[in-house]
GROMACS .gro file of C-alpha atoms in nm:
model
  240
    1UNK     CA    1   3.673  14.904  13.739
    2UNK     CA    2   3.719  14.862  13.358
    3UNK     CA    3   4.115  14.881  13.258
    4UNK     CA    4   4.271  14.696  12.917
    5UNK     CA    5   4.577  14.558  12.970
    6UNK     CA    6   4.848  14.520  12.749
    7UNK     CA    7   5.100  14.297  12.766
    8UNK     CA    8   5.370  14.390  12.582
    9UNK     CA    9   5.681  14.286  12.378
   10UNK     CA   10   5.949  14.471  12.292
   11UNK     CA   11   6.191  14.345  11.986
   12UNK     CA   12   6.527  14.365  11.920
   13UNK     CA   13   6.726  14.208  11.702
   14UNK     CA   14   6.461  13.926  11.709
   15UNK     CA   15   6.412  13.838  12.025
   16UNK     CA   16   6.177  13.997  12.343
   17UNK     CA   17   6.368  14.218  12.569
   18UNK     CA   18   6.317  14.481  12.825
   19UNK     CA   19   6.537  14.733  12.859
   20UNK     CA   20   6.579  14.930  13.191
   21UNK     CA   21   6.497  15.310  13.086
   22UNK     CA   22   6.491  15.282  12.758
   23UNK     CA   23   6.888  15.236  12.801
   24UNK     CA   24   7.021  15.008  12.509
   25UNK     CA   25   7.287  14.916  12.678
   26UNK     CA   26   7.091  14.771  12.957
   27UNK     CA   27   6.908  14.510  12.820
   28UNK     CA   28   6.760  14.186  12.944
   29UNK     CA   29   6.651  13.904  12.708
   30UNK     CA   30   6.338  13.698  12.807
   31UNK     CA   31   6.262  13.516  12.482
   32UNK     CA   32   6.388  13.478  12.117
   33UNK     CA   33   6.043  13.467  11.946
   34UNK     CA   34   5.830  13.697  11.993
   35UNK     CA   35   5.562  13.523  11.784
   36UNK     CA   36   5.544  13.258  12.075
   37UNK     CA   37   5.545  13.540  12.338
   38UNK     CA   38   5.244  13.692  12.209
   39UNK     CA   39   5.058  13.339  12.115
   40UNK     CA   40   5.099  13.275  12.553
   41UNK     CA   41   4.959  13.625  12.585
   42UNK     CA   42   4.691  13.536  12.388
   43UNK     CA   43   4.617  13.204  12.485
   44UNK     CA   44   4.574  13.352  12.862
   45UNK     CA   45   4.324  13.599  12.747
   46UNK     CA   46   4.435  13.891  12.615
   47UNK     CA   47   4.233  14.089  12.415
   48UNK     CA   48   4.526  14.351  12.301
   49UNK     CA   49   4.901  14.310  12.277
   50UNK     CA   50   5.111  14.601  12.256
   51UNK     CA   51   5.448  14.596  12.078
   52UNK     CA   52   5.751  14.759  12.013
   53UNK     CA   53   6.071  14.736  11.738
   54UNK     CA   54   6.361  14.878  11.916
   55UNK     CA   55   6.528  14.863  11.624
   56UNK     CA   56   6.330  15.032  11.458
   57UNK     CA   57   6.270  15.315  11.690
   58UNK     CA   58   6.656  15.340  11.663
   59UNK     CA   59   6.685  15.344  11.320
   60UNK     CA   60   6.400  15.519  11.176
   61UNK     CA   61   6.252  15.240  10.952
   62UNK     CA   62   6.036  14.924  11.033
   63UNK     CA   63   6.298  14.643  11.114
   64UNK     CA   64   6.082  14.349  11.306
   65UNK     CA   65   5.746  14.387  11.127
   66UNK     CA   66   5.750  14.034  11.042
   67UNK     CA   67   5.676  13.916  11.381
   68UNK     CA   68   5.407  14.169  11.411
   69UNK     CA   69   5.233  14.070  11.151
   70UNK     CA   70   5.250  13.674  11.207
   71UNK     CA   71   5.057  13.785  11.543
   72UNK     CA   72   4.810  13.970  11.367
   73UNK     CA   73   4.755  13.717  11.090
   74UNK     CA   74   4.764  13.426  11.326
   75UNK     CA   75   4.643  13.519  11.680
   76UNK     CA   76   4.300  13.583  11.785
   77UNK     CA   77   4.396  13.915  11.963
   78UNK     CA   78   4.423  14.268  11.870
   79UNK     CA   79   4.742  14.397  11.842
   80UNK     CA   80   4.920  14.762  11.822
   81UNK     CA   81   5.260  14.827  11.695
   82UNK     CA   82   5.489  15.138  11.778
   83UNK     CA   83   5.881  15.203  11.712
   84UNK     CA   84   6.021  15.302  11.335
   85UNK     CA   85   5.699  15.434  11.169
   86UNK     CA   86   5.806  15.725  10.990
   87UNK     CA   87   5.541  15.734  10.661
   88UNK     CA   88   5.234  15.678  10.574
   89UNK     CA   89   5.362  15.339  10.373
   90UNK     CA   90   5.479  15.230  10.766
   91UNK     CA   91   5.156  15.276  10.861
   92UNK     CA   92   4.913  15.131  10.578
   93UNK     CA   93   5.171  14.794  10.559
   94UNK     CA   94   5.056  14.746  10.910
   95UNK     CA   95   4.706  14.810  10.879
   96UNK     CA   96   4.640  14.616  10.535
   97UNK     CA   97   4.817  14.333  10.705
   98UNK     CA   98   4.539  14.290  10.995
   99UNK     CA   99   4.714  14.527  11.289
  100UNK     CA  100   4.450  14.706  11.470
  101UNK     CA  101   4.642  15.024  11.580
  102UNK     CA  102   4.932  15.189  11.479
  103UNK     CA  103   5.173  15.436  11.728
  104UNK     CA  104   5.305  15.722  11.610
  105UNK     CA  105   5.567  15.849  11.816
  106UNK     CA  106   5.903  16.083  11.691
  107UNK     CA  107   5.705  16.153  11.404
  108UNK     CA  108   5.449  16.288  11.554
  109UNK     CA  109   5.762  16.560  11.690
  110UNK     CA  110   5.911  16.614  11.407
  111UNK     CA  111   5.648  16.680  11.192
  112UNK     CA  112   5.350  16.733  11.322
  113UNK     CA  113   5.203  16.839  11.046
  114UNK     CA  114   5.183  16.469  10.877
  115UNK     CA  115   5.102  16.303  11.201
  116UNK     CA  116   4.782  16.508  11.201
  117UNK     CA  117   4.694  16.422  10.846
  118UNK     CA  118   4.733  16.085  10.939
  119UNK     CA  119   4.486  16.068  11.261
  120UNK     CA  120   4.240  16.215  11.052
  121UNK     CA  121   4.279  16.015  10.773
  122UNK     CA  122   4.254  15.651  10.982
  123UNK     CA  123   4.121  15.779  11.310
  124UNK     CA  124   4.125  15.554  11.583
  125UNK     CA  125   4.359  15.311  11.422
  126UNK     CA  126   4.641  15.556  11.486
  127UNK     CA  127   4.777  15.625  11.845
  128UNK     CA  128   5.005  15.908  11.996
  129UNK     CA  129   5.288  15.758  12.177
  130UNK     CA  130   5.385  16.033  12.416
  131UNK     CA  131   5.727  15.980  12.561
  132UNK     CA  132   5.818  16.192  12.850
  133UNK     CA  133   6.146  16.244  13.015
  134UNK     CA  134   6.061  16.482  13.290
  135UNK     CA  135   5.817  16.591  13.143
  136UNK     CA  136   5.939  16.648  12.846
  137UNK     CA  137   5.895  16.479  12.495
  138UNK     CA  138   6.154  16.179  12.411
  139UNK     CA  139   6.197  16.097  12.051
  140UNK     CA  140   6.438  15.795  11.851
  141UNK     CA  141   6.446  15.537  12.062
  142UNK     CA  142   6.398  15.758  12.378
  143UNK     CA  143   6.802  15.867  12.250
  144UNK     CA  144   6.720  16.256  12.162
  145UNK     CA  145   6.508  16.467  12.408
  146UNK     CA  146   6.309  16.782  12.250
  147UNK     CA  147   6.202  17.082  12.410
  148UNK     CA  148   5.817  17.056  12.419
  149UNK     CA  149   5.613  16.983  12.707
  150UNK     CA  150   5.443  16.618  12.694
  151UNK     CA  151   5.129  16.795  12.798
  152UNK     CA  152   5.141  17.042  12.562
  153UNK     CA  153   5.205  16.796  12.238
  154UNK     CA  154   4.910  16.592  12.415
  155UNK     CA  155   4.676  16.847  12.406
  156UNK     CA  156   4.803  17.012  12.039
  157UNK     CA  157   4.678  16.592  11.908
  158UNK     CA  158   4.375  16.624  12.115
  159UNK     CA  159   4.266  16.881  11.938
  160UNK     CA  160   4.330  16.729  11.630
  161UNK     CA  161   4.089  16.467  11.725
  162UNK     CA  162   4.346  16.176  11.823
  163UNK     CA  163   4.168  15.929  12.059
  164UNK     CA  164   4.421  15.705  12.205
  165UNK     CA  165   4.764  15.808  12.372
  166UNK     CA  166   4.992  15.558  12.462
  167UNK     CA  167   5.187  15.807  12.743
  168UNK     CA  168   5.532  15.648  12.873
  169UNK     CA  169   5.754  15.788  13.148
  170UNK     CA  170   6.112  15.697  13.078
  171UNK     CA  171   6.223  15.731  13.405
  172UNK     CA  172   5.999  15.452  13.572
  173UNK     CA  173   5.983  15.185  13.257
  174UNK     CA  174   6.179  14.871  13.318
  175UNK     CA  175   6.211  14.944  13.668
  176UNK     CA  176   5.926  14.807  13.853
  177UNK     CA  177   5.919  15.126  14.059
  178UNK     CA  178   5.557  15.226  14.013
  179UNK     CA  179   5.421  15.443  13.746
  180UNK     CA  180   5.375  15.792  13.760
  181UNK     CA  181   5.045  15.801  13.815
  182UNK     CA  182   4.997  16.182  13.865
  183UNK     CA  183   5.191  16.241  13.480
  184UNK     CA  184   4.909  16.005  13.374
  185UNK     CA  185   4.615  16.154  13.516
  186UNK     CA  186   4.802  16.525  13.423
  187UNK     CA  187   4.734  16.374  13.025
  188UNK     CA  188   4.414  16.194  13.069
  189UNK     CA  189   4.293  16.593  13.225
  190UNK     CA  190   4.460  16.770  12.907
  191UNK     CA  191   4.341  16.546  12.651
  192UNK     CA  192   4.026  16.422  12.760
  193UNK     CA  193   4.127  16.128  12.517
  194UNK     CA  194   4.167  15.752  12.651
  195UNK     CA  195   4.532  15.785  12.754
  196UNK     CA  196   4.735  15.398  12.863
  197UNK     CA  197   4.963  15.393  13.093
  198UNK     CA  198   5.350  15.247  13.044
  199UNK     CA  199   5.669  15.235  13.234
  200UNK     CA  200   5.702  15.113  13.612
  201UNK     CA  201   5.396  14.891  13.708
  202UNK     CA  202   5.507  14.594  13.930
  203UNK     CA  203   5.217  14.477  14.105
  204UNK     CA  204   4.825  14.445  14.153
  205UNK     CA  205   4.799  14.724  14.337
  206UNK     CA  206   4.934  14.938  14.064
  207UNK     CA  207   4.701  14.837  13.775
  208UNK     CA  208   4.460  14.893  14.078
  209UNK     CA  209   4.575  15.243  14.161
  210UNK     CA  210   4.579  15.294  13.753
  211UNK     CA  211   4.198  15.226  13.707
  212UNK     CA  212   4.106  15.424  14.044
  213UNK     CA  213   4.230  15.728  13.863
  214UNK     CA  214   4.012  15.690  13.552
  215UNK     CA  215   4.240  15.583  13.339
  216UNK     CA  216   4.203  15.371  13.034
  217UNK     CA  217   4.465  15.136  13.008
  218UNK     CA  218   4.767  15.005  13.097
  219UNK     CA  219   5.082  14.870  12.930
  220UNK     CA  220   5.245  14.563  13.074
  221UNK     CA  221   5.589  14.431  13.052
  222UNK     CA  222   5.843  14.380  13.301
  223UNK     CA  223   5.658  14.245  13.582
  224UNK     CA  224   5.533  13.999  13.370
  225UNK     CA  225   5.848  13.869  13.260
  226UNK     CA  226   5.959  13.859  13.632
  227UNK     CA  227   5.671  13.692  13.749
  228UNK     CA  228   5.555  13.953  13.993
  229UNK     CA  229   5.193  13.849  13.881
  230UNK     CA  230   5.035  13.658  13.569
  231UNK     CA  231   4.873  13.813  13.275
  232UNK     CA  232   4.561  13.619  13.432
  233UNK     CA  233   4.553  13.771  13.770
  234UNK     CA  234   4.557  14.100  13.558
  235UNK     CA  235   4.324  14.047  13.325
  236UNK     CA  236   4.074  13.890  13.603
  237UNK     CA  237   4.157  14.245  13.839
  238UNK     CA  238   4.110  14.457  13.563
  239UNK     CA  239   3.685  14.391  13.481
  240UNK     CA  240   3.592  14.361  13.882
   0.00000   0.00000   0.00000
């Protein structure tokens, strides 16, 4: 069994929060730095961090970089960044400042055009974010849904030679419900790319159930917040 995990931390208005669905106005708070959130992560052993501005998926422009990039100046982990990269200056003020990967996401919807220029241009420093909302692709903030098929957008990036999908399913994250595993393996069989997991995982047994099915990674959040099991205990399960 070899699965990455990534904890991750999503930002808002400066602090770490979850939200339940990707429902603004259900939001719990679980810390007000997220510099210190990822410095734990790291000093338990992770070797990626995955996170996310909420604002500035919402808004369209970077809005919590800062913390970001005190992680990636100051932490000995890797970390990748998704939510309000809309350019190609988004993504090179990232990357010049020491993130490892960058997510494209609504972008990738709306003009598809740039996000392939971009994955060949940096390669594996840029991942899809894939957003689903039965099946389908979720863009701004998970606020706006389109009407492409998740698969299909998967497999039009694949081609393009994108490596790394980051493939969420709205209706599971912030739950704790379990993660659709079969809309996971359904990507990992189109793309034939390393595709992570988010949304839903709440136990052992999941990340378990994750790595059974082949698949590369798997994004953190919720149950760690809540304790259902430590970053440890999932970094120790994920190289047996």
């Amino acid at each position: 069994m070899s699965l990455t995990i990534y904890p991750a931390i999503d930002m808002r208005g400066g602090n770490c929060v979850r939200l339940l669905q990707g429902d603004y106005d259900q939001e719990t708070i679980y810390g007000n730095s997220p510099f210190d959130m990822a410095k734990s992560f790291a000093a338990d052993g992770a070797d990626w961090i995955h996170m996310v501005d909420l604002d500035g998926a919402k808004d369209g422009k970077r809005v919590n970089d800062r913390f970001v990039i005190e992680a990636a100046n100051k932490l000995d982990v890797k970390i990748q960044i998704g939510g309000g990269i809309r350019s190609e200056e988004d993504i090179v003020h990232y990357l010049e400042n020491g993130v490892d990967r960058v997510i494209i996401g609504s972008i990738a919807v709306s003009n598809p055009e740039f996000a392939i220029e971009m994955i060949k241009k940096y390669g594996g420093k840029i991942a899809v974010g894939i957003d689903a909302k039965n099946g389908y692709v979720a863009t701004h903030g998970w606020l706006d849904t389109s009407e492409l098929k998740a698969v299909d957008l998967g497999k039009r990036f694949a081609e393009a030679d994108a490596e790394t999908f980051i493939f969420t399913d709205i209706a599971t994250d912030g739950t704790l419900a379990g993660p659709n595993i079969a809309a996971v393996c359904e990507m990992a069989k189109v793309t034939e790319k390393n595709v992570i997991a988010s949304g839903g995982v709440s136990s052992l047994a999941d990340l378990k159930a994750i790595a059974k099915n082949g698949i590369s990674g798997a994004i953190v959040g919720k149950a760690l917040y809540e304790n259902r099991f430590t970053l440890k205990e999932a970094l120790e399960l994920a190289v047996v």
